[in-house]
Amino acid sequence: MNFLAHIYLSHDDDEIKIGNFIADSVRGKKYTEYPTRVQLGILLHRNIDTFTDAHPTVRLSTKRLHKNYSHYSGVIVDILYDHFLAKNWKNYSAIPLANYVDDFYHLLEDNFEMLPLNVQRLLPHMIHDNWLLSYASIEGIQKVLEGMNRRTQNRSKMNLAVVELQEFYDEFEAEFTSFFHELIEFSKQKLNELQHE
């Protein structure tokens, strides 16, 4: 899952949101250097990724992309799934998406010193271009994929994946909807387990 899903799956706990958001930038046991609930967010993120990567529904989505994008397929699916979460946000939250992401940006700004250096560098761009809100449109997803492709020195060709998104839109959306319901339940249960370890 990509940024928006990880934030949403933090169940409205600010510290867990921060941990879940920064987790990819925190290697190995480094997570123990953070406050307890931020640690929980990092561990939750890792468990969400493991569950997602092994899930048969997600594998259906990645298989559709594998021929053209090889090992980048999983990254693309994470981004496409964030599109469907943003697009259908009202099905998952009573808070409008624009308000939700603004609150999250403020949370990160208020805790800027805690963020890993690469996240500190990323944050101004994320806020300026309003990445999280932009996920709701195909144009926004196109820009995200173009940015990811640039980071791979154009090796991934991820920028072209909007073609498959549009061609198989209904299939991807149905797979996301089915999977995300399970993922919400999994993350609730896993967070509860982590809190009692």
Short mmCIF file of C-alpha atoms in Angstrom, two decimals, residues 6 27 44 49-50 56 62 78 92 125 136 139 145 154 170 176:
data_model
loop_
_atom_site.label_atom_id
_atom_site.label_comp_id
_atom_site.label_asym_id
_atom_site.label_seq_id
_atom_site.Cartn_x
_atom_site.Cartn_y
_atom_site.Cartn_z
CA HIS A 6 -0.91 3.51 5.45
CA ARG A 27 15.80 0.35 8.65
CA LEU A 44 2.20 -1.96 11.77
CA ASP A 49 3.29 -4.67 3.64
CA THR A 50 3.84 -8.38 4.36
CA PRO A 56 -3.94 -13.43 -3.72
CA THR A 62 0.30 -7.21 -10.01
CA ASP A 78 0.34 0.29 -4.34
CA TYR A 92 -14.19 4.99 4.31
CA HIS A 125 7.23 18.79 -2.36
CA ALA A 136 -8.08 10.93 -6.39
CA GLU A 139 -4.03 13.00 -13.75
CA LEU A 145 4.03 7.57 -11.68
CA ASN A 154 13.39 5.92 -16.67
CA ASP A 170 -13.04 -1.78 -13.23
CA PHE A 176 -8.90 -2.93 -4.38
#
